[in-house]
Coordinates of C-alpha atoms and ligand atoms in Angstrom, one line a residue:
M30 CA -90.7 94.0 113.7
V31 CA -91.2 93.7 110.0
A32 CA -89.1 91.0 108.6
V33 CA -87.6 91.1 105.1
R34 CA -87.0 87.6 104.1
R35 CA -85.4 87.1 100.9
P36 CA -88.2 86.6 98.5
H37 CA -88.0 84.5 95.5
R38 CA -87.9 87.1 92.8
L39 CA -87.3 90.3 94.6
P40 CA -83.7 90.8 93.5
D41 CA -84.6 89.9 90.1
E42 CA -87.4 92.4 90.0
L43 CA -85.2 95.0 91.5
G44 CA -82.6 94.4 88.8
R45 CA -85.3 95.1 86.2
L46 CA -86.4 98.3 88.2
A47 CA -82.8 99.6 87.9
S48 CA -82.6 98.8 84.1
A49 CA -85.8 100.8 83.5
L50 CA -84.1 103.5 85.5
E51 CA -80.9 103.3 83.6
T52 CA -82.7 103.2 80.2
L53 CA -84.9 106.3 80.8
D54 CA -84.0 109.2 78.5
L55 CA -84.1 112.2 80.7
R56 CA -82.3 114.7 78.5
A57 CA -85.5 116.6 78.0
T58 CA -85.9 117.1 81.8
A59 CA -83.2 119.8 81.7
I60 CA -85.3 121.9 79.2
V61 CA -88.0 122.7 81.7
G62 CA -86.4 122.4 84.8
E63 CA -83.9 120.6 87.0
D64 CA -82.2 117.5 85.2
L65 CA -83.4 114.6 86.8
T66 CA -80.5 112.3 85.6
P67 CA -78.4 112.5 88.8
E68 CA -81.5 111.4 91.0
C69 CA -82.1 108.5 88.6
D70 CA -78.5 107.4 88.6
R71 CA -78.6 107.5 92.5
L72 CA -81.6 105.5 92.7
A73 CA -80.3 102.9 90.1
G74 CA -76.8 102.7 92.0
V75 CA -78.6 102.1 95.4
I76 CA -80.6 99.4 93.9
R77 CA -77.8 97.7 91.9
S78 CA -75.0 98.2 94.5
Y79 CA -76.6 98.1 97.8
L80 CA -80.2 96.5 97.7
V81 CA -79.5 93.6 95.3
P82 CA -76.3 92.4 96.8
R83 CA -77.7 92.6 100.3
L84 CA -80.6 90.6 99.3
D85 CA -78.4 88.0 97.3
N86 CA -75.7 87.7 100.1
P87 CA -77.4 88.6 103.4
G88 CA -74.1 87.3 105.2
E89 CA -71.7 90.0 103.9
P90 CA -70.0 92.2 106.3
L91 CA -71.7 95.4 107.1
L92 CA -70.3 98.5 105.2
V93 CA -69.4 101.2 107.7
V94 CA -68.7 104.5 105.9
V95 CA -66.8 107.1 107.8
A96 CA -67.6 110.4 106.5
G97 CA -67.4 114.2 107.4
P98 CA -65.6 117.2 107.0
T99 CA -61.7 117.6 106.2
G100 CA -59.5 117.6 109.2
S101 CA -62.2 116.2 111.4
G102 CA -60.0 113.1 112.1
K103 CA -61.8 110.5 109.9
S104 CA -58.5 108.7 109.0
T105 CA -57.3 108.7 112.3
L106 CA -60.5 107.2 113.7
V107 CA -60.3 104.6 110.9
N108 CA -56.7 103.7 111.6
S109 CA -57.6 103.5 115.3
L110 CA -60.5 101.2 114.7
A111 CA -58.3 98.9 112.6
G112 CA -55.3 99.1 114.9
L113 CA -53.2 99.9 111.9
D114 CA -51.8 103.0 110.2
L115 CA -53.2 102.2 106.9
S116 CA -55.1 105.4 105.9
P117 CA -52.7 108.4 105.5
T118 CA -53.6 111.3 107.8
G119 CA -51.9 114.7 107.8
P120 CA -52.0 118.4 108.5
L121 CA -52.6 119.4 104.8
R122 CA -56.2 119.6 103.8
P123 CA -57.6 117.6 102.3
T124 CA -55.5 114.6 103.0
T125 CA -57.7 111.6 101.8
K126 CA -58.2 111.8 98.1
T127 CA -59.2 108.3 97.2
P128 CA -61.5 106.2 99.4
L129 CA -59.8 103.5 101.3
V130 CA -61.4 100.2 102.2
L131 CA -60.2 98.2 105.3
A132 CA -61.5 94.6 104.9
R133 CA -60.7 91.3 106.4
T134 CA -57.9 89.4 104.8
G135 CA -59.4 87.1 102.1
R136 CA -62.1 89.6 101.0
H137 CA -62.0 92.0 98.1
E138 CA -58.6 90.9 97.3
A139 CA -59.3 91.8 93.6
G140 CA -60.2 95.2 94.7
M141 CA -63.4 96.9 95.4
T142 CA -65.6 99.5 94.0
V143 CA -68.6 100.9 96.0
G144 CA -71.4 102.3 93.6
G145 CA -68.8 102.6 90.8
V146 CA -66.3 104.3 92.9
E147 CA -62.9 102.7 92.7
C148 CA -61.3 102.3 96.2
V149 CA -57.9 101.4 97.6
V150 CA -58.2 98.2 99.6
C151 CA -56.1 97.4 102.6
L152 CA -56.6 93.9 104.1
G153 CA -56.1 93.3 107.9
E154 CA -56.7 90.8 110.8
A155 CA -58.4 93.3 113.1
P156 CA -61.2 91.5 114.9
I157 CA -63.7 94.3 114.0
L158 CA -63.2 93.5 110.2
E159 CA -64.6 90.1 110.9
H160 CA -68.2 91.8 111.0
M161 CA -67.6 94.9 109.1
T162 CA -65.8 96.6 106.3
L163 CA -64.5 100.1 107.2
V164 CA -64.4 102.9 104.4
D165 CA -62.5 106.0 105.0
T166 CA -63.9 108.6 102.6
P167 CA -62.5 111.8 101.3
D168 CA -64.0 115.0 102.9
I169 CA -67.4 116.5 102.0
D170 CA -66.5 120.1 102.4
S171 CA -63.1 120.9 100.9
T172 CA -62.5 122.8 97.7
A173 CA -62.2 119.6 95.6
A174 CA -65.8 119.3 94.5
D175 CA -65.4 115.7 93.3
H176 CA -64.6 114.6 96.9
R177 CA -68.1 115.3 97.9
V178 CA -69.5 113.4 95.0
V179 CA -67.3 110.5 95.9
A180 CA -68.2 110.7 99.7
E181 CA -72.0 111.0 98.8
T182 CA -71.7 107.9 96.4
L183 CA -70.2 105.9 99.4
I184 CA -72.9 107.1 101.8
D185 CA -75.3 106.0 99.4
H186 CA -74.2 102.4 99.8
A187 CA -73.4 102.4 103.6
D188 CA -75.2 100.2 106.2
I189 CA -73.8 102.4 108.8
V190 CA -72.5 106.1 108.5
V191 CA -70.1 107.3 111.1
F192 CA -70.7 111.0 110.9
V193 CA -67.4 112.6 112.0
C194 CA -67.3 116.4 113.0
S195 CA -64.6 118.1 114.9
G196 CA -65.2 120.2 117.9
L197 CA -64.1 123.3 115.8
R198 CA -66.0 122.9 112.6
Y199 CA -69.3 121.1 113.3
A200 CA -71.6 124.0 112.4
D201 CA -70.9 124.4 108.8
A202 CA -74.0 123.7 106.5
V203 CA -72.4 121.1 104.1
P204 CA -71.8 118.4 106.5
W205 CA -75.3 118.5 107.7
E206 CA -76.7 118.5 104.1
V207 CA -74.8 115.3 103.6
L208 CA -76.0 113.8 106.9
R209 CA -79.6 114.5 105.7
R210 CA -78.8 112.4 102.5
A211 CA -77.6 109.5 104.6
L212 CA -80.7 109.7 106.8
S213 CA -83.1 110.2 103.9
R214 CA -81.8 106.9 102.5
G215 CA -82.4 105.1 105.9
A216 CA -78.9 104.3 106.7
A217 CA -78.1 104.0 110.5
V218 CA -76.0 107.0 111.6
I219 CA -73.7 107.4 114.4
P220 CA -72.8 111.0 115.1
V221 CA -69.3 111.6 116.5
L222 CA -67.9 114.7 117.9
N223 CA -64.3 114.1 117.5
R224 CA -61.2 116.1 118.7
A225 CA -63.3 117.5 121.6
L226 CA -61.2 119.7 123.7
P227 CA -61.5 119.5 127.4
G228 CA -64.3 121.7 128.8
A229 CA -65.8 122.2 125.4
E230 CA -69.3 121.4 126.9
A231 CA -71.0 124.2 125.1
A232 CA -69.8 122.7 121.7
L233 CA -70.9 119.2 122.6
S234 CA -74.5 120.3 123.7
D235 CA -74.7 122.4 120.6
F236 CA -73.8 119.5 118.3
R237 CA -76.2 117.2 120.4
S238 CA -79.0 119.5 119.8
L239 CA -78.2 119.9 115.9
V240 CA -78.1 116.0 115.8
R241 CA -81.4 115.7 117.4
K242 CA -83.0 118.4 115.1
E243 CA -82.1 116.0 112.3
G244 CA -84.2 113.3 114.0
I245 CA -81.3 111.1 115.3
D246 CA -82.1 109.7 118.8
D247 CA -78.9 107.7 119.3
D248 CA -76.6 109.8 121.8
V249 CA -73.7 111.7 120.3
L250 CA -70.3 109.9 120.8
R251 CA -67.5 112.3 122.1
V252 CA -64.1 111.4 121.1
P253 CA -61.7 113.8 122.9
E254 CA -58.6 115.3 121.4
H255 CA -55.5 113.2 122.1
H256 CA -51.9 114.2 122.2
L257 CA -50.6 112.1 119.2
A258 CA -47.2 110.9 120.2
G259 CA -44.5 110.1 117.6
P260 CA -45.5 109.2 114.0
A261 CA -48.5 107.2 115.1
H262 CA -51.7 108.0 113.2
Q263 CA -54.1 106.7 115.8
V264 CA -55.7 107.9 118.9
P265 CA -55.4 105.5 122.1
S266 CA -57.6 102.6 122.1
L267 CA -59.4 103.9 125.0
A268 CA -60.4 107.0 123.2
I269 CA -62.5 105.1 120.9
R270 CA -63.7 102.5 123.0
E271 CA -67.3 103.8 122.9
L272 CA -67.4 104.0 119.1
R273 CA -66.0 100.5 118.9
R274 CA -68.5 99.2 121.3
R275 CA -71.5 101.0 119.4
L276 CA -70.3 99.3 116.2
Y277 CA -70.0 95.8 117.9
D278 CA -73.5 96.2 119.4
I279 CA -74.7 96.8 115.8
A280 CA -72.7 94.0 114.6
R281 CA -73.8 91.6 117.2
D282 CA -77.3 91.6 115.9
R283 CA -76.1 92.3 112.4
D284 CA -78.8 90.1 110.8
V285 CA -81.7 91.8 112.4
R286 CA -79.9 95.3 111.9
Q287 CA -79.2 94.5 108.3
R288 CA -82.8 93.4 107.6
E289 CA -84.0 96.8 109.2
M290 CA -81.6 98.5 107.1
V291 CA -82.4 96.9 104.0
Y292 CA -86.1 97.5 104.8
R293 CA -85.5 101.0 105.3
V294 CA -83.4 101.7 102.3
M295 CA -86.0 99.5 100.2
N296 CA -88.8 101.8 101.3
T297 CA -86.9 105.1 100.8
T298 CA -85.8 103.8 97.4
L299 CA -89.1 103.0 96.2
D300 CA -90.6 106.2 97.7
G301 CA -87.8 107.9 95.5
V302 CA -88.7 106.1 92.5
R303 CA -92.4 107.0 93.2
G304 CA -91.3 110.7 93.5
L305 CA -89.3 110.4 90.3
I306 CA -92.1 109.0 88.4
G307 CA -94.5 111.9 89.7
E308 CA -91.9 114.4 88.7
L309 CA -91.5 112.8 85.2
E310 CA -95.0 113.0 84.6
E311 CA -95.0 116.7 85.7
T312 CA -92.0 117.3 83.4
A313 CA -94.0 115.5 80.6
R314 CA -97.0 117.9 81.0
L315 CA -94.7 120.8 81.0
L316 CA -92.9 119.7 77.9
D317 CA -96.4 119.0 76.2
D318 CA -97.2 122.6 76.9
L319 CA -94.0 123.9 75.7
A320 CA -94.2 122.0 72.4
E321 CA -97.9 123.3 72.0
E322 CA -96.6 126.8 72.6
I323 CA -94.0 126.5 70.0
R324 CA -96.7 125.0 67.6
D325 CA -98.9 128.1 68.4
A326 CA -96.4 130.5 67.9
A327 CA -95.5 129.1 64.4
R328 CA -99.2 128.7 63.4
S329 CA -100.1 132.3 64.4
A330 CA -97.0 133.6 62.5
G331 CA -98.7 132.1 59.4
R332 CA -102.0 133.8 60.1
L333 CA -102.8 136.5 57.4
G334 CA -104.4 138.9 59.8
E335 CA -106.8 141.7 59.1
E336 CA -104.4 144.3 58.0
P337 CA -104.6 145.3 54.1
R338 CA -101.6 144.8 52.0
P339 CA -101.6 148.1 49.8
W340 CA -99.0 146.3 47.5
A341 CA -101.7 144.0 46.3
G342 CA -104.1 146.9 45.5
I343 CA -105.8 146.5 41.9
E344 CA -104.2 148.2 39.1
V345 CA -107.2 149.3 36.9
P346 CA -109.0 152.7 36.6
A347 CA -111.8 153.1 39.1
P348 CA -115.0 151.0 37.7
P349 CA -118.1 152.9 36.8
E350 CA -120.8 153.6 39.4
K351 CA -123.6 152.3 37.4
P352 CA -123.8 148.5 37.4
W353 CA -125.0 148.1 34.0
R354 CA -121.8 149.7 32.7
L355 CA -119.7 147.4 34.5
R356 CA -119.8 144.5 31.9
R357 CA -118.4 146.7 29.2
W358 CA -115.8 148.4 31.6
R359 CA -114.5 144.8 32.5
R360 CA -113.9 143.8 29.0
R361 CA -112.1 147.2 28.3
V362 CA -109.8 146.9 31.4
E363 CA -109.2 143.0 31.1
P364 CA -105.2 142.8 31.5
S365 CA -103.2 140.9 28.9
P366 CA -101.8 137.6 30.1
A367 CA -98.3 139.0 30.3
D368 CA -99.6 142.0 32.6
L369 CA -101.5 139.7 34.7
A370 CA -98.5 137.3 34.9
L371 CA -96.2 140.4 35.8
W372 CA -98.5 141.6 38.4
L373 CA -99.0 138.1 40.1
R374 CA -95.2 137.6 40.1
R375 CA -94.9 141.0 42.1
V376 CA -97.7 140.0 44.4
A377 CA -96.1 136.5 44.9
D378 CA -92.6 138.0 45.7
T379 CA -93.8 140.3 48.1
L380 CA -96.1 137.7 49.9
T381 CA -93.4 135.2 50.0
G382 CA -91.0 137.7 51.4
E383 CA -93.5 138.8 54.2
M384 CA -94.1 135.1 55.2
T385 CA -90.5 134.2 55.0
T386 CA -89.7 137.1 57.3
R387 CA -92.4 136.1 59.8
A388 CA -91.0 132.5 59.7
R389 CA -87.5 133.7 60.5
A390 CA -88.9 135.9 63.3
V391 CA -90.5 132.8 64.9
V392 CA -87.1 130.9 64.6
V393 CA -85.3 133.7 66.2
S394 CA -87.7 134.2 68.9
R395 CA -87.7 130.5 69.9
R396 CA -83.7 130.7 69.8
A397 CA -83.8 127.9 67.4
P398 CA -81.1 127.2 64.9
M399 CA -81.6 128.8 61.4
V400 CA -81.4 125.4 59.8
A401 CA -85.2 125.3 60.8
L402 CA -85.9 127.6 58.1
S403 CA -84.3 125.5 55.4
G404 CA -86.7 124.7 52.5
V405 CA -89.5 127.0 54.2
P406 CA -89.2 129.8 51.5
I407 CA -89.7 127.2 48.7
L408 CA -92.7 125.7 50.5
I409 CA -94.2 129.3 50.8
D410 CA -93.6 129.9 47.1
E411 CA -95.3 126.6 46.3
A412 CA -98.2 127.6 48.6
V413 CA -98.6 131.0 46.9
D414 CA -98.3 129.5 43.4
G415 CA -100.7 126.8 44.1
W416 CA -103.1 129.5 45.6
F417 CA -102.9 131.4 42.2
G418 CA -103.8 128.1 40.4
H419 CA -106.9 128.0 42.6
V420 CA -107.8 131.3 41.9
R421 CA -107.5 131.0 38.1
E422 CA -109.7 127.9 38.3
T423 CA -112.2 129.6 40.4
V424 CA -112.6 132.6 38.1
A425 CA -112.1 130.6 34.8
A426 CA -115.8 130.6 33.9
T427 CA -116.2 134.2 34.1
P428 CA -116.3 136.5 30.9
T429 CA -113.0 138.4 32.0
P430 CA -111.1 135.8 33.9
R431 CA -107.8 137.7 34.2
L432 CA -109.5 140.7 35.5
A433 CA -111.2 138.6 38.0
A434 CA -108.0 136.8 39.0
M435 CA -106.4 140.0 39.8
A436 CA -109.6 141.2 41.6
A437 CA -109.9 138.0 43.8
V438 CA -106.2 138.4 44.9
S439 CA -106.4 141.9 45.5
A440 CA -109.7 141.6 47.5
A441 CA -108.4 138.8 49.5
L442 CA -105.0 140.5 50.3
A443 CA -105.8 144.1 50.1
S444 CA -109.2 144.2 51.6
E445 CA -110.1 146.2 48.3
P446 CA -113.7 147.5 48.0
V447 CA -113.0 148.4 44.5
A448 CA -112.0 144.6 43.8
E449 CA -115.2 143.4 45.6
R450 CA -117.2 145.5 43.3
I451 CA -115.4 144.0 40.2
L452 CA -116.3 140.6 41.7
D453 CA -119.8 141.6 42.5
G454 CA -119.4 141.1 46.2
P455 CA -117.1 139.9 49.0
S456 CA -117.9 136.1 49.1
L457 CA -115.4 135.1 46.4
A458 CA -112.7 137.2 48.1
G459 CA -113.4 135.5 51.4
E460 CA -113.3 132.0 49.8
V461 CA -109.9 132.6 48.1
R462 CA -108.5 134.1 51.1
A463 CA -109.5 131.0 53.3
H464 CA -107.9 128.8 50.7
L465 CA -104.6 130.7 50.9
Q466 CA -104.8 130.5 54.7
R467 CA -105.2 126.9 54.5
R468 CA -101.9 126.4 52.5
L469 CA -99.9 128.8 54.7
D470 CA -101.3 126.8 57.7
V471 CA -99.7 123.6 56.2
V472 CA -96.5 125.3 55.6
F473 CA -96.3 127.0 59.3
T474 CA -97.6 123.8 60.9
H475 CA -94.6 122.0 59.2
L476 CA -92.3 124.8 60.5
G477 CA -93.8 124.3 64.0
E478 CA -93.0 120.5 64.0
R479 CA -89.5 121.3 62.9
L480 CA -88.9 123.7 65.7
V481 CA -90.3 121.2 68.3
E482 CA -88.1 118.6 66.8
L483 CA -85.1 120.8 66.9
A484 CA -85.9 121.8 70.7
E485 CA -85.3 118.0 71.3
I486 CA -88.4 118.0 73.4
G487 CA -88.2 114.2 73.5
E488 CA -91.3 112.2 74.9
I489 CA -90.8 110.9 78.6
D490 CA -92.3 107.5 79.0
T491 CA -92.8 106.5 82.4
A492 CA -94.8 103.4 81.5
E493 CA -92.1 100.9 81.9
L494 CA -90.8 102.3 85.0
T495 CA -94.2 102.2 86.5
R496 CA -94.7 98.8 85.5
R497 CA -91.4 97.6 87.0
L498 CA -92.2 99.6 90.3
E499 CA -95.3 97.8 90.6
A500 CA -93.7 94.5 90.1
V501 CA -91.2 95.3 92.8
T502 CA -93.7 96.4 95.2
R503 CA -95.9 93.2 94.5
S504 CA -92.8 91.0 95.0
Y505 CA -91.9 92.9 98.1
Q506 CA -95.2 92.8 99.7
F507 CA -95.3 89.2 99.1
A508 CA -91.9 88.7 100.8
D509 CA -92.9 90.8 103.6
A510 CA -96.3 89.1 104.3
Ligands
GTP611 N1 -53.6 116.3 118.4 C1 -54.5 115.5 117.6 N2 -54.4 115.6 116.4 C2 -55.3 114.9 115.7 C3 -56.2 114.1 116.3 N3 -57.1 113.6 115.5 C4 -56.5 114.0 114.1 N4 -55.5 114.7 114.3 C5 -54.6 115.4 113.3 O1 -55.5 116.1 112.6 C6 -55.1 116.1 111.2 C7 -56.2 115.7 110.4 O2 -56.8 114.3 110.8 P1 -57.1 113.3 109.6 O3 -57.5 112.1 110.4 O4 -56.1 113.3 108.4 O5 -58.4 114.0 109.2 P2 -59.3 113.6 108.0 O6 -60.7 113.8 108.4 O7 -59.0 112.3 107.6 O8 -59.0 114.6 106.9 P3 -59.3 114.6 105.3 O9 -58.7 113.2 104.9 O10 -58.7 115.7 104.8 O11 -60.7 114.5 105.2 C8 -53.9 115.3 111.0 O12 -52.7 116.0 111.3 C9 -54.1 114.3 112.5 O13 -52.8 113.9 113.0 C10 -56.3 114.1 117.8 O14 -57.1 113.5 118.4 N5 -55.2 114.8 118.4
MG612 MG1 -58.6 111.6 105.7

């Protein structure tokens, strides 16, 4: 037997772990897969509403949650256990819409919430309420989807789950999923086949084997279908004698039982947090990959590529074949400043247009909002103008700088052999082309960052959660030693 003594700082450490879970920003997890927020909320809820109160007040009555499909007779059983008609029952499905807590007079008089779920509280004197608080839950399988959420939240906070199925509808899938949730959390489960008709042995053994398959060793309780006389919403006391006995058995050694339950819930919850951290780390890796993919897409949209751009072809007659005639020819065809400016303006407009179209195509392909583009055409314009400035500086010392500027731009963009001949070889063309590429890289890198930002790929930081988990584990081991 492993004892869970109330350790000095364990509830405090657990509170901090819950805070770390509550303050995690998990919106980004939905981008690359399943949103982990519900799981995170569930773990924080179990810590705050189950583990911390149990460790702080170990003497509190056990919370017995009666759950199951609609019409299985949960409310009738709860009324029968309490000996009072408190929970409405009825032929209309579903009947119980708000969870109902049956507690001993003097407790929960100001109302009660379980895991944030508001419950109707009925107070009574039934002896069973001395040791336990009974909770009648809405069904887990009707058309009202929120009923299931409420029932699951209550199950997440139960010490004992009475899992009620009727002889008619025990084989549906949903109740078993819910049962698994209770088991995975570590709660004690009492499986009840209610409203069992005489001679329904096959159903009983079928139900029993389903229960065993889920790993429950305790035997199934069978509550036979009874004639409900008059307006009473209870089955005869005899019918639930075995269920009452089972609950009393648990209540008798409740201290030991509760310690066991807290221990189990603690282990499954800490495992859950560990699992969550693992998933978050995996998600963070996927988000990093996604961000890199977006940056790559933007960067490669800004690459000049190898294809020649005929619109940047040089506008002069072909230069002479004989190299010694080249110098005179250059002086002859040197464009006027106005002609060069005109030609550069046309090249600039076309180049800016091409690059803007590419930037727009990336934005569209990433399904990002068009606002990502705002300011980008101006940046492209500036990059191209800045490049022209660089080209002019580079060729300033040549005897025909305007012709050289035109040739350099043309060679860089149009892969123009004529232009290379004017420049006496391709190396200058390569240099000015690399310069333009560097300027475009800056613009498209900026666009990539903008797209990453708009995709809201937030950082997932698990450091605090990991630290808190370690602190709880240390404090827990210390308490357990
Ligand atoms: N004859 C007979 N009717 C029963 C028995 N148990 C429950 N009923 C009836 O079956 C119907 C459903 O019972 P409830 O106790 O309301 O079932 P529930 O599981 O609480 O249903 P929800 O609140 O909808 O989830 C009611 O009309 C009950 O009177 C029984 O043992 N015998
Ligand atoms: Mg009910």
